[in-house]
């Protein structure tokens, strides 16, 4: 009888163990199945997001990709603006914007720009961007509620004269919040700059970059741009300006609100510096860029006198009205000479 009871007990224990094993097997199978379902859904979602172009934006929002790397296409940026709930103050797109893409981007700016507090659009190096695309971006900047303050179309030489025509609506008084235009290497000529000046005469433009445009002989046109009532910063780097151009610009300075003038890379030499220096004391210029202008300097050993082969007139102008910064890198002078010249200037006041 004892043996029978033992066998019964052993049989019951075996059944319990088998049920436990079976239970573990079912749980494991469920976990594996759930994992497989998750993987399938993940792959499906990834394919869907890749096809609709939103994958880079979603990876950035999930913290799997830096946000800057999400800006690889117009579609990805549009998705980022749509999905992101926090601010996106600046958008930069290179080598991917066409006129059709600009239209898509402009629509996203109208729909999501205010939520994103979008303030700057930079579209450099987009060779397939034309006048129609620029007009779409301008229309978005004119849209009621837009916070856009800066537009950068630099390094798009194919735009040429059409860029000025497209920008005209922005230059009307109180038409938009845009106060900064960057048009470096846009194929502009003095004629286009004059047209820009005619439209900017009553604008709210504060910063203008015309670098790397061929403006030699267009000094009068540039001087006309300076008459924009609140213009504070003008960049004319590598514009092949001539001496007469610098003279025309310099003569206008005392009657403008300009505080920063960048003239690097124009090979102005001593004559150009003399032309500028004659009018600097009566201007509001506080920062002057003279990099790469074939200038030479020789600081005087006497700390109260400025003697320089090319920089003497500049030192004399500074003595009459000091300004905060002058940039001299890339000229025919060692860094020690530049430092000595600056020390001499500081010793005067």
Short mmCIF file of C-alpha atoms in Angstrom, two decimals:
data_model
loop_
_atom_site.label_atom_id
_atom_site.label_comp_id
_atom_site.label_asym_id
_atom_site.label_seq_id
_atom_site.Cartn_x
_atom_site.Cartn_y
_atom_site.Cartn_z
CA UNK A 1 0.00 0.00 0.00
CA UNK A 2 2.88 2.36 0.82
CA UNK A 3 4.44 1.62 -2.49
CA UNK A 4 1.17 2.47 -4.28
CA UNK A 5 0.92 5.79 -2.49
CA UNK A 6 4.53 6.61 -3.47
CA UNK A 7 3.87 5.85 -7.10
CA UNK A 8 0.74 8.07 -7.04
CA UNK A 9 2.72 10.92 -5.50
CA UNK A 10 5.47 10.58 -8.07
CA UNK A 11 2.91 10.58 -10.87
CA UNK A 12 1.30 13.75 -9.54
CA UNK A 13 4.66 15.51 -9.24
CA UNK A 14 5.54 14.52 -12.81
CA UNK A 15 2.30 15.95 -14.11
CA UNK A 16 2.89 19.26 -12.26
CA UNK A 17 6.41 19.48 -13.66
CA UNK A 18 5.16 18.78 -17.16
CA UNK A 19 2.51 21.48 -16.76
CA UNK A 20 5.17 23.92 -15.53
CA UNK A 21 7.40 23.09 -18.47
CA UNK A 22 4.49 23.44 -20.85
CA UNK A 23 3.63 26.83 -19.25
CA UNK A 24 7.20 28.05 -19.62
CA UNK A 25 7.18 26.89 -23.23
CA UNK A 26 3.98 28.81 -23.95
CA UNK A 27 5.32 32.00 -22.32
CA UNK A 28 8.57 31.68 -24.27
CA UNK A 29 6.70 31.14 -27.50
CA UNK A 30 4.54 34.20 -26.79
CA UNK A 31 7.65 36.30 -26.13
CA UNK A 32 9.31 35.12 -29.32
CA UNK A 33 6.11 35.74 -31.28
CA UNK A 34 5.78 39.23 -29.77
CA UNK A 35 9.38 39.97 -30.65
CA UNK A 36 8.85 38.79 -34.19
CA UNK A 37 5.70 40.94 -34.51
CA UNK A 38 7.62 43.95 -33.16
CA UNK A 39 10.47 43.41 -35.61
CA UNK A 40 8.06 43.06 -38.53
CA UNK A 41 6.19 46.20 -37.50
CA UNK A 42 9.50 48.08 -37.02
CA UNK A 43 10.73 47.02 -40.44
CA UNK A 44 7.38 47.97 -41.99
CA UNK A 45 7.37 51.38 -40.29
CA UNK A 46 11.00 51.98 -41.30
CA UNK A 47 10.20 51.18 -44.93
CA UNK A 48 7.14 53.44 -44.83
CA UNK A 49 9.09 56.34 -43.26
CA UNK A 50 11.93 55.82 -45.72
CA UNK A 51 9.51 55.93 -48.65
CA UNK A 52 7.75 59.10 -47.46
CA UNK A 53 11.11 60.79 -46.68
CA UNK A 54 10.42 61.34 -42.98
CA UNK A 55 12.85 58.73 -41.65
CA UNK A 56 15.78 61.13 -40.97
CA UNK A 57 13.46 63.50 -39.11
CA UNK A 58 12.01 60.71 -36.99
CA UNK A 59 15.46 59.33 -36.16
CA UNK A 60 16.48 62.82 -35.03
CA UNK A 61 13.37 63.17 -32.87
CA UNK A 62 14.03 59.73 -31.34
CA UNK A 63 17.55 60.82 -30.45
CA UNK A 64 19.19 58.36 -32.84
CA UNK A 65 20.56 61.01 -35.20
CA UNK A 66 21.80 64.59 -34.69
CA UNK A 67 19.15 67.02 -35.89
CA UNK A 68 21.57 68.71 -38.28
CA UNK A 69 21.97 65.40 -40.15
CA UNK A 70 18.23 65.21 -40.64
CA UNK A 71 18.36 68.15 -43.05
CA UNK A 72 19.35 66.01 -46.03
CA UNK A 73 16.33 66.83 -48.18
CA UNK A 74 13.38 69.16 -48.36
CA UNK A 75 11.02 66.30 -47.51
CA UNK A 76 13.00 65.46 -44.36
CA UNK A 77 12.98 69.09 -43.21
CA UNK A 78 9.25 69.41 -43.87
CA UNK A 79 8.69 66.28 -41.75
CA UNK A 80 10.89 67.71 -39.00
CA UNK A 81 8.87 70.93 -38.92
CA UNK A 82 5.62 68.96 -38.87
CA UNK A 83 6.58 66.46 -36.17
CA UNK A 84 8.78 68.50 -33.86
CA UNK A 85 7.02 70.31 -31.01
CA UNK A 86 9.95 72.48 -29.93
CA UNK A 87 11.66 75.38 -31.72
CA UNK A 88 13.60 75.10 -34.98
CA UNK A 89 14.98 78.63 -35.45
CA UNK A 90 17.11 77.90 -38.53
CA UNK A 91 16.95 75.63 -41.57
CA UNK A 92 19.99 74.96 -43.78
CA UNK A 93 19.63 73.01 -47.04
CA UNK A 94 22.43 72.51 -49.58
CA UNK A 95 22.47 70.82 -52.98
CA UNK A 96 18.93 69.51 -52.72
CA UNK A 97 16.49 72.38 -53.33
CA UNK A 98 14.71 72.71 -56.68
CA UNK A 99 11.84 75.04 -57.53
CA UNK A 100 9.38 72.24 -56.69
CA UNK A 101 11.20 71.61 -53.41
CA UNK A 102 11.13 75.33 -52.58
CA UNK A 103 7.36 75.29 -53.07
CA UNK A 104 7.04 72.33 -50.69
CA UNK A 105 9.29 74.05 -48.16
CA UNK A 106 7.35 77.31 -48.43
CA UNK A 107 4.07 75.54 -47.68
CA UNK A 108 5.64 73.94 -44.60
CA UNK A 109 6.88 77.36 -43.45
CA UNK A 110 3.35 78.73 -43.70
CA UNK A 111 1.90 75.75 -41.80
CA UNK A 112 4.55 75.13 -39.12
CA UNK A 113 6.94 78.11 -39.18
CA UNK A 114 5.21 79.98 -36.37
CA UNK A 115 5.15 76.89 -34.12
CA UNK A 116 8.84 76.32 -34.82
CA UNK A 117 9.70 80.01 -34.36
CA UNK A 118 11.57 79.73 -37.65
CA UNK A 119 13.77 82.81 -38.09
CA UNK A 120 16.34 81.97 -40.77
CA UNK A 121 16.38 80.03 -44.04
CA UNK A 122 19.78 79.28 -45.59
CA UNK A 123 19.80 77.78 -49.10
CA UNK A 124 23.41 78.04 -50.35
CA UNK A 125 24.78 75.89 -53.18
CA UNK A 126 21.50 74.83 -54.78
CA UNK A 127 22.19 74.94 -58.53
CA UNK A 128 18.67 73.78 -59.47
CA UNK A 129 17.00 76.62 -57.59
CA UNK A 130 15.52 79.29 -59.87
CA UNK A 131 13.42 82.43 -59.72
CA UNK A 132 10.18 80.49 -59.17
CA UNK A 133 11.64 78.80 -56.10
CA UNK A 134 12.96 82.06 -54.67
CA UNK A 135 9.53 83.63 -55.17
CA UNK A 136 7.93 80.78 -53.19
CA UNK A 137 10.28 81.37 -50.24
CA UNK A 138 9.69 85.13 -50.42
CA UNK A 139 5.92 84.58 -50.40
CA UNK A 140 6.30 82.43 -47.27
CA UNK A 141 8.31 85.22 -45.60
CA UNK A 142 5.51 87.66 -46.44
CA UNK A 143 2.87 85.34 -44.95
CA UNK A 144 1.05 86.83 -41.97
CA UNK A 145 2.55 85.56 -38.73
CA UNK A 146 5.92 84.64 -40.24
CA UNK A 147 8.90 85.21 -37.94
CA UNK A 148 11.50 84.91 -40.71
CA UNK A 149 14.23 87.51 -40.32
CA UNK A 150 17.07 86.16 -42.47
CA UNK A 151 17.22 84.72 -45.98
CA UNK A 152 20.45 83.32 -47.42
CA UNK A 153 20.61 82.52 -51.15
CA UNK A 154 24.41 82.69 -51.35
CA UNK A 155 26.49 80.70 -53.84
CA UNK A 156 23.73 80.35 -56.39
CA UNK A 157 25.28 82.17 -59.37
CA UNK A 158 22.54 80.90 -61.67
CA UNK A 159 20.07 83.32 -60.05
CA UNK A 160 21.63 86.52 -61.47
CA UNK A 161 19.17 89.36 -62.05
CA UNK A 162 16.07 87.32 -61.17
CA UNK A 163 17.04 87.26 -57.49
CA UNK A 164 16.58 91.03 -57.18
CA UNK A 165 13.20 90.93 -58.92
CA UNK A 166 12.08 88.10 -56.65
CA UNK A 167 13.15 89.96 -53.50
CA UNK A 168 11.41 93.24 -54.31
CA UNK A 169 8.26 92.52 -52.25
CA UNK A 170 10.39 91.97 -49.12
CA UNK A 171 11.92 95.44 -49.40
CA UNK A 172 8.65 97.31 -49.13
CA UNK A 173 8.19 99.19 -45.84
CA UNK A 174 6.91 96.91 -43.07
CA UNK A 175 6.15 94.14 -45.58
CA UNK A 176 7.86 91.46 -43.46
CA UNK A 177 10.27 90.92 -40.57
CA UNK A 178 13.17 90.04 -42.89
CA UNK A 179 16.12 92.34 -42.14
CA UNK A 180 19.06 90.22 -43.33
CA UNK A 181 19.81 89.21 -46.92
CA UNK A 182 22.85 87.16 -47.90
CA UNK A 183 23.45 87.19 -51.65
CA UNK A 184 27.13 86.23 -51.94
CA UNK A 185 28.07 84.85 -55.37
CA UNK A 186 24.61 85.22 -56.88
CA UNK A 187 25.92 86.49 -60.22
CA UNK A 188 25.00 90.10 -59.44
CA UNK A 189 26.37 93.00 -61.48
CA UNK A 190 26.39 96.74 -60.67
CA UNK A 191 23.10 97.07 -62.59
CA UNK A 192 21.39 94.55 -60.28
CA UNK A 193 22.87 96.23 -57.21
CA UNK A 194 21.48 99.57 -58.40
CA UNK A 195 18.07 97.96 -58.80
CA UNK A 196 18.42 96.56 -55.29
CA UNK A 197 19.34 100.01 -53.98
CA UNK A 198 16.27 101.57 -55.64
CA UNK A 199 14.01 99.12 -53.81
CA UNK A 200 15.85 99.23 -50.49
CA UNK A 201 15.60 102.99 -50.07
CA UNK A 202 12.77 102.71 -47.54
CA UNK A 203 13.27 99.12 -46.38
CA UNK A 204 14.04 97.69 -42.94
CA UNK A 205 17.20 96.00 -44.20
CA UNK A 206 19.96 95.88 -41.54
CA UNK A 207 22.44 93.33 -42.91
CA UNK A 208 23.41 92.78 -46.55
CA UNK A 209 26.08 90.44 -47.93
CA UNK A 210 27.11 91.00 -51.56
CA UNK A 211 30.42 89.15 -51.38
CA UNK A 212 31.95 87.39 -54.39
CA UNK A 213 29.85 89.28 -56.93
CA UNK A 214 31.68 91.07 -59.73
CA UNK A 215 31.03 94.70 -58.72
CA UNK A 216 34.10 96.45 -60.12
CA UNK A 217 33.03 99.82 -61.50
CA UNK A 218 29.80 99.74 -59.49
CA UNK A 219 30.84 102.03 -56.65
CA UNK A 220 27.96 104.43 -57.21
CA UNK A 221 25.45 101.57 -57.09
CA UNK A 222 26.94 100.27 -53.84
CA UNK A 223 26.93 103.77 -52.41
CA UNK A 224 23.23 103.97 -53.26
CA UNK A 225 22.62 100.78 -51.28
CA UNK A 226 24.18 102.47 -48.25
CA UNK A 227 21.28 104.93 -48.24
CA UNK A 228 18.97 102.22 -46.89
CA UNK A 229 17.80 103.98 -43.72
CA UNK A 230 18.72 101.36 -41.09
CA UNK A 231 21.45 99.37 -42.85
CA UNK A 232 24.16 98.54 -40.31
CA UNK A 233 26.29 95.78 -41.88
CA UNK A 234 27.54 95.54 -45.46
CA UNK A 235 29.88 92.80 -46.69
CA UNK A 236 31.72 93.33 -49.98
CA UNK A 237 34.42 90.67 -49.70
CA UNK A 238 36.14 89.67 -52.96
CA UNK A 239 34.09 91.94 -55.23
CA UNK A 240 37.05 93.22 -57.29
CA UNK A 241 36.31 96.79 -56.26
CA UNK A 242 38.37 99.53 -57.88
CA UNK A 243 39.83 102.63 -56.28
CA UNK A 244 37.03 104.82 -57.64
CA UNK A 245 34.48 102.40 -56.16
CA UNK A 246 36.06 102.68 -52.72
CA UNK A 247 36.14 106.47 -53.05
CA UNK A 248 32.41 106.56 -53.87
CA UNK A 249 31.57 104.25 -50.96
CA UNK A 250 33.79 106.14 -48.52
CA UNK A 251 32.31 109.53 -49.44
CA UNK A 252 28.83 108.23 -48.57
CA UNK A 253 29.76 106.74 -45.19
CA UNK A 254 29.26 109.90 -43.07
CA UNK A 255 25.63 110.08 -44.19
CA UNK A 256 24.69 106.48 -43.43
CA UNK A 257 23.84 104.31 -40.42
CA UNK A 258 26.49 101.74 -41.37
CA UNK A 259 28.50 100.31 -38.47
CA UNK A 260 30.26 97.34 -40.09
CA UNK A 261 31.96 97.42 -43.50
CA UNK A 262 33.79 94.33 -44.78
CA UNK A 263 36.12 94.96 -47.71
CA UNK A 264 38.45 91.96 -47.50
CA UNK A 265 40.01 90.47 -50.62
CA UNK A 266 39.69 93.54 -52.86
CA UNK A 267 43.40 94.42 -53.12
CA UNK A 268 42.73 98.02 -52.12
CA UNK A 269 46.37 98.74 -51.27
CA UNK A 270 47.43 102.04 -49.72
CA UNK A 271 45.32 104.23 -52.01
CA UNK A 272 42.13 102.46 -51.00
CA UNK A 273 42.94 102.81 -47.31
CA UNK A 274 43.60 106.54 -47.77
CA UNK A 275 40.23 106.96 -49.48
CA UNK A 276 38.46 105.21 -46.59
CA UNK A 277 40.41 106.93 -43.85
CA UNK A 278 39.48 110.39 -45.13
CA UNK A 279 35.81 109.78 -44.24
CA UNK A 280 35.96 107.29 -41.33
CA UNK A 281 36.11 109.90 -38.52
CA UNK A 282 32.73 111.36 -39.51
CA UNK A 283 31.07 107.97 -40.02
CA UNK A 284 29.53 105.48 -37.58
CA UNK A 285 31.82 102.63 -38.68
CA UNK A 286 32.82 100.53 -35.67
CA UNK A 287 34.15 97.44 -37.47
CA UNK A 288 36.25 97.51 -40.63
CA UNK A 289 37.42 94.43 -42.52
CA UNK A 290 40.56 94.91 -44.60
CA UNK A 291 41.85 91.34 -44.89
CA UNK A 292 43.79 90.37 -48.00
CA UNK A 293 44.26 93.87 -49.44
CA UNK A 294 48.03 93.85 -50.10
CA UNK A 295 48.74 96.20 -47.20
CA UNK A 296 52.06 96.66 -45.43
CA UNK A 297 52.65 97.99 -41.94
CA UNK A 298 55.65 99.20 -39.97
CA UNK A 299 54.86 100.24 -36.42
CA UNK A 300 56.71 103.24 -35.00
CA UNK A 301 58.94 102.77 -31.99
CA UNK A 302 57.34 105.89 -30.50
CA UNK A 303 54.06 104.78 -28.91
CA UNK A 304 52.26 108.08 -29.48
CA UNK A 305 52.93 108.26 -33.23
CA UNK A 306 51.57 106.02 -35.93
CA UNK A 307 53.91 105.47 -38.86
CA UNK A 308 52.97 102.81 -41.37
CA UNK A 309 53.70 102.20 -45.00
CA UNK A 310 50.01 101.65 -45.85
CA UNK A 311 48.21 101.96 -42.51
CA UNK A 312 49.28 105.46 -41.49
CA UNK A 313 46.05 107.13 -42.73
CA UNK A 314 44.01 104.46 -40.95
CA UNK A 315 45.87 105.15 -37.71
CA UNK A 316 45.29 108.89 -38.10
CA UNK A 317 41.57 108.31 -38.66
CA UNK A 318 41.45 106.09 -35.56
CA UNK A 319 43.16 108.82 -33.55
CA UNK A 320 40.37 111.24 -34.48
CA UNK A 321 37.57 108.73 -33.72
CA UNK A 322 38.45 105.29 -32.35
CA UNK A 323 36.47 102.26 -33.52
CA UNK A 324 36.23 98.82 -31.95
CA UNK A 325 37.74 96.50 -34.51
CA UNK A 326 39.85 96.45 -37.65
CA UNK A 327 40.70 93.14 -39.35
CA UNK A 328 44.04 92.95 -41.13
CA UNK A 329 44.76 89.24 -41.60
CA UNK A 330 46.07 88.06 -44.95
CA UNK A 331 48.01 91.22 -45.79
CA UNK A 332 51.75 91.53 -46.45
CA UNK A 333 52.62 91.84 -42.79
CA UNK A 334 53.52 89.46 -40.01
CA UNK A 335 51.23 88.95 -37.05
CA UNK A 336 53.78 90.73 -34.90
CA UNK A 337 53.48 93.81 -37.11
CA UNK A 338 49.70 93.76 -36.89
CA UNK A 339 49.86 93.42 -33.11
CA UNK A 340 52.35 96.28 -32.88
CA UNK A 341 50.11 98.48 -35.00
CA UNK A 342 47.10 97.71 -32.81
CA UNK A 343 49.09 98.43 -29.65
CA UNK A 344 50.14 101.76 -31.10
CA UNK A 345 46.52 102.65 -31.79
CA UNK A 346 45.45 101.73 -28.27
CA UNK A 347 48.24 103.82 -26.78
CA UNK A 348 46.88 106.98 -28.39
CA UNK A 349 43.73 107.07 -26.21
#
